[in-house]
Short mmCIF file of C-alpha atoms in Angstrom, two decimals:
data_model
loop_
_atom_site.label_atom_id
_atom_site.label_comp_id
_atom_site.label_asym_id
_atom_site.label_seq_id
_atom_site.Cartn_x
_atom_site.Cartn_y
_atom_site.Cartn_z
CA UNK D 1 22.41 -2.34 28.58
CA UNK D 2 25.32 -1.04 30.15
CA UNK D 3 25.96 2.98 30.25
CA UNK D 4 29.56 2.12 29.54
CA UNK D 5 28.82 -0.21 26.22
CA UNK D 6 30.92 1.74 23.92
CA UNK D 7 28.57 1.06 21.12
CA UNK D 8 26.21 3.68 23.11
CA UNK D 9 28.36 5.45 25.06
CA UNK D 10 29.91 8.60 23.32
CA UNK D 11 33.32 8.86 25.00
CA UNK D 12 36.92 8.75 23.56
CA UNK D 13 40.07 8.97 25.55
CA UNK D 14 40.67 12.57 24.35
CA UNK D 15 36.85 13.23 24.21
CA UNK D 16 33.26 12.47 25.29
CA UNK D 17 29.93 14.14 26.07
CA UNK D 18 29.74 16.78 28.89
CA UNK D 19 27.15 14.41 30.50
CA UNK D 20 29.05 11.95 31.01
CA UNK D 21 31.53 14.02 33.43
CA UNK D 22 32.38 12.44 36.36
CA UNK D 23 31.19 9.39 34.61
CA UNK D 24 33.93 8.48 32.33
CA UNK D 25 37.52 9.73 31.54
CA UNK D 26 38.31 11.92 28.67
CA UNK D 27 40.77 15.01 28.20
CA UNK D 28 37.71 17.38 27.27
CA UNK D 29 34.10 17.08 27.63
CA UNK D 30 31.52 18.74 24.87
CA UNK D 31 28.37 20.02 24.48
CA UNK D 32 26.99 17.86 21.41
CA UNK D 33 25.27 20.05 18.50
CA UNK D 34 21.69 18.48 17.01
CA UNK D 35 22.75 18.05 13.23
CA UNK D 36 20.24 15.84 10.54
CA UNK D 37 20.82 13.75 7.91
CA UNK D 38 20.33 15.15 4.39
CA UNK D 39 21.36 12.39 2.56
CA UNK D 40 19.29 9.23 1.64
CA UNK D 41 21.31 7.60 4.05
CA UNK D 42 24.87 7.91 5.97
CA UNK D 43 27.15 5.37 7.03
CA UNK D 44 27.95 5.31 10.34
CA UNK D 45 31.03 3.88 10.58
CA UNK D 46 33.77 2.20 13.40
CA UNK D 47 36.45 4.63 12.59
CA UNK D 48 36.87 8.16 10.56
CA UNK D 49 37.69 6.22 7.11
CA UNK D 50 36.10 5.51 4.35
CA UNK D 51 37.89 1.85 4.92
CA UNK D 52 36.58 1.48 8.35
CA UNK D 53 33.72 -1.16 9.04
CA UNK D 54 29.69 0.14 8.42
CA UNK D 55 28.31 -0.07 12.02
CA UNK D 56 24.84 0.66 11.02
CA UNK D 57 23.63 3.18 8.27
CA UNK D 58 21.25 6.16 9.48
CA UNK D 59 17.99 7.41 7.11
CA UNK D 60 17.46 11.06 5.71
CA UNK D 61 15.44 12.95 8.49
CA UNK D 62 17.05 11.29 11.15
CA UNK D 63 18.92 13.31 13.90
CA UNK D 64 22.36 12.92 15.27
CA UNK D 65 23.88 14.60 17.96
CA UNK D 66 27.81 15.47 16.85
CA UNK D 67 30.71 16.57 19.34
CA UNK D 68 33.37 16.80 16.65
CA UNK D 69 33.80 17.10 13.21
CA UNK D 70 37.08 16.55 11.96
CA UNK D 71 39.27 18.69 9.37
CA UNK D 72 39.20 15.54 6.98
CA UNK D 73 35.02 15.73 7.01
CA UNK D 74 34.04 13.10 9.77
CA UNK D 75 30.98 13.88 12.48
CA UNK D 76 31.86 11.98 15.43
CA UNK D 77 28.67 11.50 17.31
CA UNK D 78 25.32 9.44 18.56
CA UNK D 79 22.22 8.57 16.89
CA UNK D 80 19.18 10.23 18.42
CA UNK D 81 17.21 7.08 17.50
CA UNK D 82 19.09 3.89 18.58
CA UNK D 83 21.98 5.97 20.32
CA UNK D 84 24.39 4.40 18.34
CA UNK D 85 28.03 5.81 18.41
CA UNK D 86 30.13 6.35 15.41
CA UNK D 87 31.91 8.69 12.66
CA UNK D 88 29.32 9.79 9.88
CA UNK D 89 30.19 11.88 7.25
CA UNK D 90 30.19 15.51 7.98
CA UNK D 91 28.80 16.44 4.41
CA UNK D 92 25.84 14.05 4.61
CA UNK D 93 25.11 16.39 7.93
CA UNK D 94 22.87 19.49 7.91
CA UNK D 95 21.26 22.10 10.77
CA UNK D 96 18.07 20.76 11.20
CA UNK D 97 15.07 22.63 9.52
CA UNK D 98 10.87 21.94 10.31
CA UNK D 99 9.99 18.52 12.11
CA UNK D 100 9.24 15.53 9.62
CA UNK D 101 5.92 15.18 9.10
CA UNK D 102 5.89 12.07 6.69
CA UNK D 103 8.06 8.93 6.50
CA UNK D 104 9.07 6.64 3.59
CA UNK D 105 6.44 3.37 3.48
CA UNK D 106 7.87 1.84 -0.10
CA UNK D 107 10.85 -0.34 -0.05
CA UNK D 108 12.52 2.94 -1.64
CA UNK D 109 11.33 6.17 -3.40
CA UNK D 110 12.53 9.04 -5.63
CA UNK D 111 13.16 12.28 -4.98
CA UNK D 112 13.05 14.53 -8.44
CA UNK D 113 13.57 18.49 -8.64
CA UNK D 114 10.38 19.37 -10.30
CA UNK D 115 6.85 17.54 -10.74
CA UNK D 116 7.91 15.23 -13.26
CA UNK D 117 9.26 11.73 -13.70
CA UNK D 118 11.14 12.15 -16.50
CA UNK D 119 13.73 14.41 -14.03
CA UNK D 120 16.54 12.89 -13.18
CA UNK D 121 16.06 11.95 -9.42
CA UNK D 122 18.36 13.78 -6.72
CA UNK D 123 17.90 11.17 -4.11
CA UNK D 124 16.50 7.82 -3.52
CA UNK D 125 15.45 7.82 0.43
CA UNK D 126 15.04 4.20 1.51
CA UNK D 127 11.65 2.81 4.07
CA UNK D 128 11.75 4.66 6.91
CA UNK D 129 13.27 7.61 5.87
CA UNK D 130 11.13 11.05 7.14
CA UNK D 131 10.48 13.81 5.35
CA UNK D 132 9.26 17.40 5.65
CA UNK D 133 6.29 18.09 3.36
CA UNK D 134 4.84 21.20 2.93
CA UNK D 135 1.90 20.70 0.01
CA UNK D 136 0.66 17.83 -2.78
CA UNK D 137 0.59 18.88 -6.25
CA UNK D 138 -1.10 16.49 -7.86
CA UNK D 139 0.01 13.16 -7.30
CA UNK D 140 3.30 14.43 -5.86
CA UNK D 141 4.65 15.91 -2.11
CA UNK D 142 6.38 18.61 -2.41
CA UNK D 143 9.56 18.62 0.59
CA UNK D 144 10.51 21.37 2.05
CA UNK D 145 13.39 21.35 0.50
CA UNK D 146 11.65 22.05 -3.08
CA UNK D 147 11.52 18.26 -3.97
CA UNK D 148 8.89 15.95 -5.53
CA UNK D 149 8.41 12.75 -4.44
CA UNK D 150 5.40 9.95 -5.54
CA UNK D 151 2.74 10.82 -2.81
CA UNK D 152 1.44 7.31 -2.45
CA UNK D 153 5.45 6.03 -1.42
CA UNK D 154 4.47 8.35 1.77
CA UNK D 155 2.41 7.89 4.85
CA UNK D 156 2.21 10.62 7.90
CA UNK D 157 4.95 9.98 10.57
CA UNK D 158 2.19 8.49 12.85
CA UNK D 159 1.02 6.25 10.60
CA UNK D 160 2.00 2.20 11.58
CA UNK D 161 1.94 -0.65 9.87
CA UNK D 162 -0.43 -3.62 11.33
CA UNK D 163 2.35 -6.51 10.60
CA UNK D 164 5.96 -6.04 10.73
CA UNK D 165 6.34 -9.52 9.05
CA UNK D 166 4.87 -8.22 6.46
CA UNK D 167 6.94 -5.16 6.31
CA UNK D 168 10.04 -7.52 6.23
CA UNK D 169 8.82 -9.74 3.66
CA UNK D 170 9.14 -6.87 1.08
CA UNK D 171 12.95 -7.39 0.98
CA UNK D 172 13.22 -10.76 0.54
CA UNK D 173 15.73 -10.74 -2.24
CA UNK D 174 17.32 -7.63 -0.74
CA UNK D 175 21.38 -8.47 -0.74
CA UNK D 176 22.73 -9.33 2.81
CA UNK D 177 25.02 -6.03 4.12
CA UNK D 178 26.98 -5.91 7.59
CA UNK D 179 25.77 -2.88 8.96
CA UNK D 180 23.16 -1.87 6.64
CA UNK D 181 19.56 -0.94 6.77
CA UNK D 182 17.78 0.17 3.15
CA UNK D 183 16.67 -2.02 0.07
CA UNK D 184 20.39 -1.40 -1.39
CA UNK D 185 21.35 -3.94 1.27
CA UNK D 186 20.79 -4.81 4.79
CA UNK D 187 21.98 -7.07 8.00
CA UNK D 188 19.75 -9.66 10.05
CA UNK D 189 18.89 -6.99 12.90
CA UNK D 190 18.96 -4.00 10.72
CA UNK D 191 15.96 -5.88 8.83
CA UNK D 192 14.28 -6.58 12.41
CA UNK D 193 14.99 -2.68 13.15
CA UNK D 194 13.34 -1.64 10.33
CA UNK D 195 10.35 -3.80 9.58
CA UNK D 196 9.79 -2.83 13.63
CA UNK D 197 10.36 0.94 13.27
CA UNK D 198 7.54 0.58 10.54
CA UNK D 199 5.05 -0.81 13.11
CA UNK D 200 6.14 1.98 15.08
CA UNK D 201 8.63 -0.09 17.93
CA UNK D 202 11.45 1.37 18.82
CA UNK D 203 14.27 -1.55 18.54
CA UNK D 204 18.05 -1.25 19.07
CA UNK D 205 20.41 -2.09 16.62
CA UNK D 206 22.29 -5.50 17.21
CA UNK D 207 21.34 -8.84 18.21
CA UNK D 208 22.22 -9.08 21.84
CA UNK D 209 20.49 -5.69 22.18
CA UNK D 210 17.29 -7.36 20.38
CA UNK D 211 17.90 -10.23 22.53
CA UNK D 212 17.58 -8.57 25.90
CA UNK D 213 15.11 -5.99 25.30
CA UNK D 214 12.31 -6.92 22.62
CA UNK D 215 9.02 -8.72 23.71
CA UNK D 216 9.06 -11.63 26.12
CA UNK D 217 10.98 -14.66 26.91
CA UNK D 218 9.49 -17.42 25.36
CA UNK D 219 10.27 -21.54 26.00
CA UNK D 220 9.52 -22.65 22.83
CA UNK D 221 9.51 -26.77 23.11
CA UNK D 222 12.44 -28.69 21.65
CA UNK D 223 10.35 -29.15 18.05
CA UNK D 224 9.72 -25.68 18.10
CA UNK D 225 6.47 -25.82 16.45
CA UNK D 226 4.60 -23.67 18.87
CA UNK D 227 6.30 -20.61 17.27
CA UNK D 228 3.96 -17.82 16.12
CA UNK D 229 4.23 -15.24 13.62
CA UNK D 230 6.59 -12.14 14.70
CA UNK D 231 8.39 -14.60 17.19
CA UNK D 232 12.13 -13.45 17.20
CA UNK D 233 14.27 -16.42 17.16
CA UNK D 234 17.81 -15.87 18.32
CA UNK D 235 21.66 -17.34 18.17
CA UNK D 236 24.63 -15.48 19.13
CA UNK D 237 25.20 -12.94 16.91
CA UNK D 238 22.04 -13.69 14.27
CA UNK D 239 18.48 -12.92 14.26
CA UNK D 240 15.49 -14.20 12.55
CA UNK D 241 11.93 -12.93 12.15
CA UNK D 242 9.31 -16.08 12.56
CA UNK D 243 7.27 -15.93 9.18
CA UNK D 244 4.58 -18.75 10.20
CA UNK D 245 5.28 -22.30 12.61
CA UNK D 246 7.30 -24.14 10.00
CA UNK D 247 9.25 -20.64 8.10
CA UNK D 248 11.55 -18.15 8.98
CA UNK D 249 12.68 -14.74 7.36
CA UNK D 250 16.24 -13.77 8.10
CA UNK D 251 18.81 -11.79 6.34
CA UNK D 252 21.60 -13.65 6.23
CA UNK D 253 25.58 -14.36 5.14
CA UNK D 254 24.83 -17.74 3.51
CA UNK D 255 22.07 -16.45 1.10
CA UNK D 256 24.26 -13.76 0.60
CA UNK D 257 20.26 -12.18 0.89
CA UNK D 258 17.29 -11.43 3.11
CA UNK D 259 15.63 -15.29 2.74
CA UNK D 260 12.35 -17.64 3.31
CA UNK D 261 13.90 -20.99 5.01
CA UNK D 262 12.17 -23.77 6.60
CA UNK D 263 12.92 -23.40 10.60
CA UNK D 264 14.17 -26.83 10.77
CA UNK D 265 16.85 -26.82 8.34
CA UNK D 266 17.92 -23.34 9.08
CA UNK D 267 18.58 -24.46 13.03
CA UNK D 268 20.26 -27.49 11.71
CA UNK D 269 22.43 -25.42 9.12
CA UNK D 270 23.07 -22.62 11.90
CA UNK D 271 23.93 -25.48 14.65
CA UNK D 272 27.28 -26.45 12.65
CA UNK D 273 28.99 -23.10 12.70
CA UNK D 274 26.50 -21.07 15.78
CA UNK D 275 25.43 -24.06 18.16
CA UNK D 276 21.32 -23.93 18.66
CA UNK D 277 19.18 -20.99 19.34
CA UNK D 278 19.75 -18.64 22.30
CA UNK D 279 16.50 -17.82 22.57
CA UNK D 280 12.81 -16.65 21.01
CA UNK D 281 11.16 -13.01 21.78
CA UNK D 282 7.18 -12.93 21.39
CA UNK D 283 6.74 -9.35 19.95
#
């Protein structure tokens, strides 16, 4: 990937990292300031508006580094995760306290203000989310931040899960959202991002990223029934997650949903409107 791929690369015409000095041009260079999310997630987004396309969404725990934050309440910044560049909201933004020491393993969980479920929950942190926790009362973990969440939606932040198919089969159903990566909605590689992340890979955010990086090449044969289980299948600009040799799992714009679908009709369906497959990744 390209150091000057402005979906990584956080640089402006008036303003960009100091690192990148001598690098790129820019009327002022910064250092960035480490700020995390508080929220249960944050847009990122293409522009400072609340109008302005979701780019990808980023979990509570997670850690940004910000160069500017506007009068109007935007964080211009990077993701310290997949490095992705955008404008987050500057409320959703705190200094960041204790390391995580546990992470989000249910499709989503509640956070409540006192050991009880009959509180009204404060937040509702989505898989993959990471949390500080400081002691279990009971059959709750207490954050540091004085919250109670269900101790078996938690596993420590070391903790992986064997199958990453098997991660991304929990949101089948899930509604299909550009940009977005929780159970409230998610995108074909923000599904591949997170069902990874679970299994503890590291993945980038979009397809051609996915595409160039993940696994190894594989030639599948024109039937395509050599596939395998975690296979990556590929088109421009989609992604799909190889369930067994004749099913696929992909969130996707025409089930409006993350969806089963036989691996023949889905390339036949894609091949009107995408052309065939660009390629397969064996995770």
């Amino acid at each position: 990937m390209s150091l000057l791929d402005p979906r990584l690369t956080p640089a402006r015409p008036d303003l960009a990292a100091r690192h990148l000095e001598g690098t790129v041009e820019a009327e002022r260079f910064v250092e960035g300031t480490v700020l995390e999310v508080v929220d249960a997630q944050a847009p990122l987004r293409r522009a400072p508006s609340g109008d302005a396309p979701l780019e990808t969404e980023a979990l509570m725990g997670e850690r940004a580094i910000v160069y500017e934050i506007s009068d109007e309440g935007w964080a211009w910044g990077q993701l310290e995760g997949d490095r992705y560049v955008g404008y987050l909201p500057a409320n959703a933004l705190a200094s960041p306290g204790a390391p995580p020491t546990h992470k989000v393993a249910a499709l989503r969980t509640l956070i409540f203000p006192g050991p009880s479920i009959k509180l009204p929950p404060t937040a509702a942190p989505s898989l993959g989310a990471r949390l500080v926790i400081v002691r279990h009362e009971e059959r709750f973990a207490v954050t540091a931040a004085g919250g109670f969440v269900p101790a078996a939606h938690l596993v420590p932040l070391g903790h992986n899960a064997q199958d990453f198919v098997a991660v991304a089969e929990r949101f089948v159903g899930v509604p299909y959202l550009w940009g977005g990566r929780t159970s409230f909605g998610l995108d074909c590689s923000g599904l591949v991002q997170v069902a990874l992340g679970a299994s503890g890979v590291a993945a980038p955010r979009d397809t051609d990223m996915q595409e160039r990086s993940l696994g190894a090449v594989v030639t599948a044969n024109a039937e395509h029934s050599d596939l395998r289980r975690g296979d990556l299948m590929f088109w421009k600009g989609h992604v799909a997650i190889v369930r067994d040799p004749s099913t696929l799992l992909h969130a996707n714009a025409f089930h409006m949903a993350v969806a089963l679908e036989p691996i023949a009709e889905a390339i036949s369906r894609i091949r009107a409107t995408d052309g065939e497959p660009t390629g397969v990744r064996r995770m």
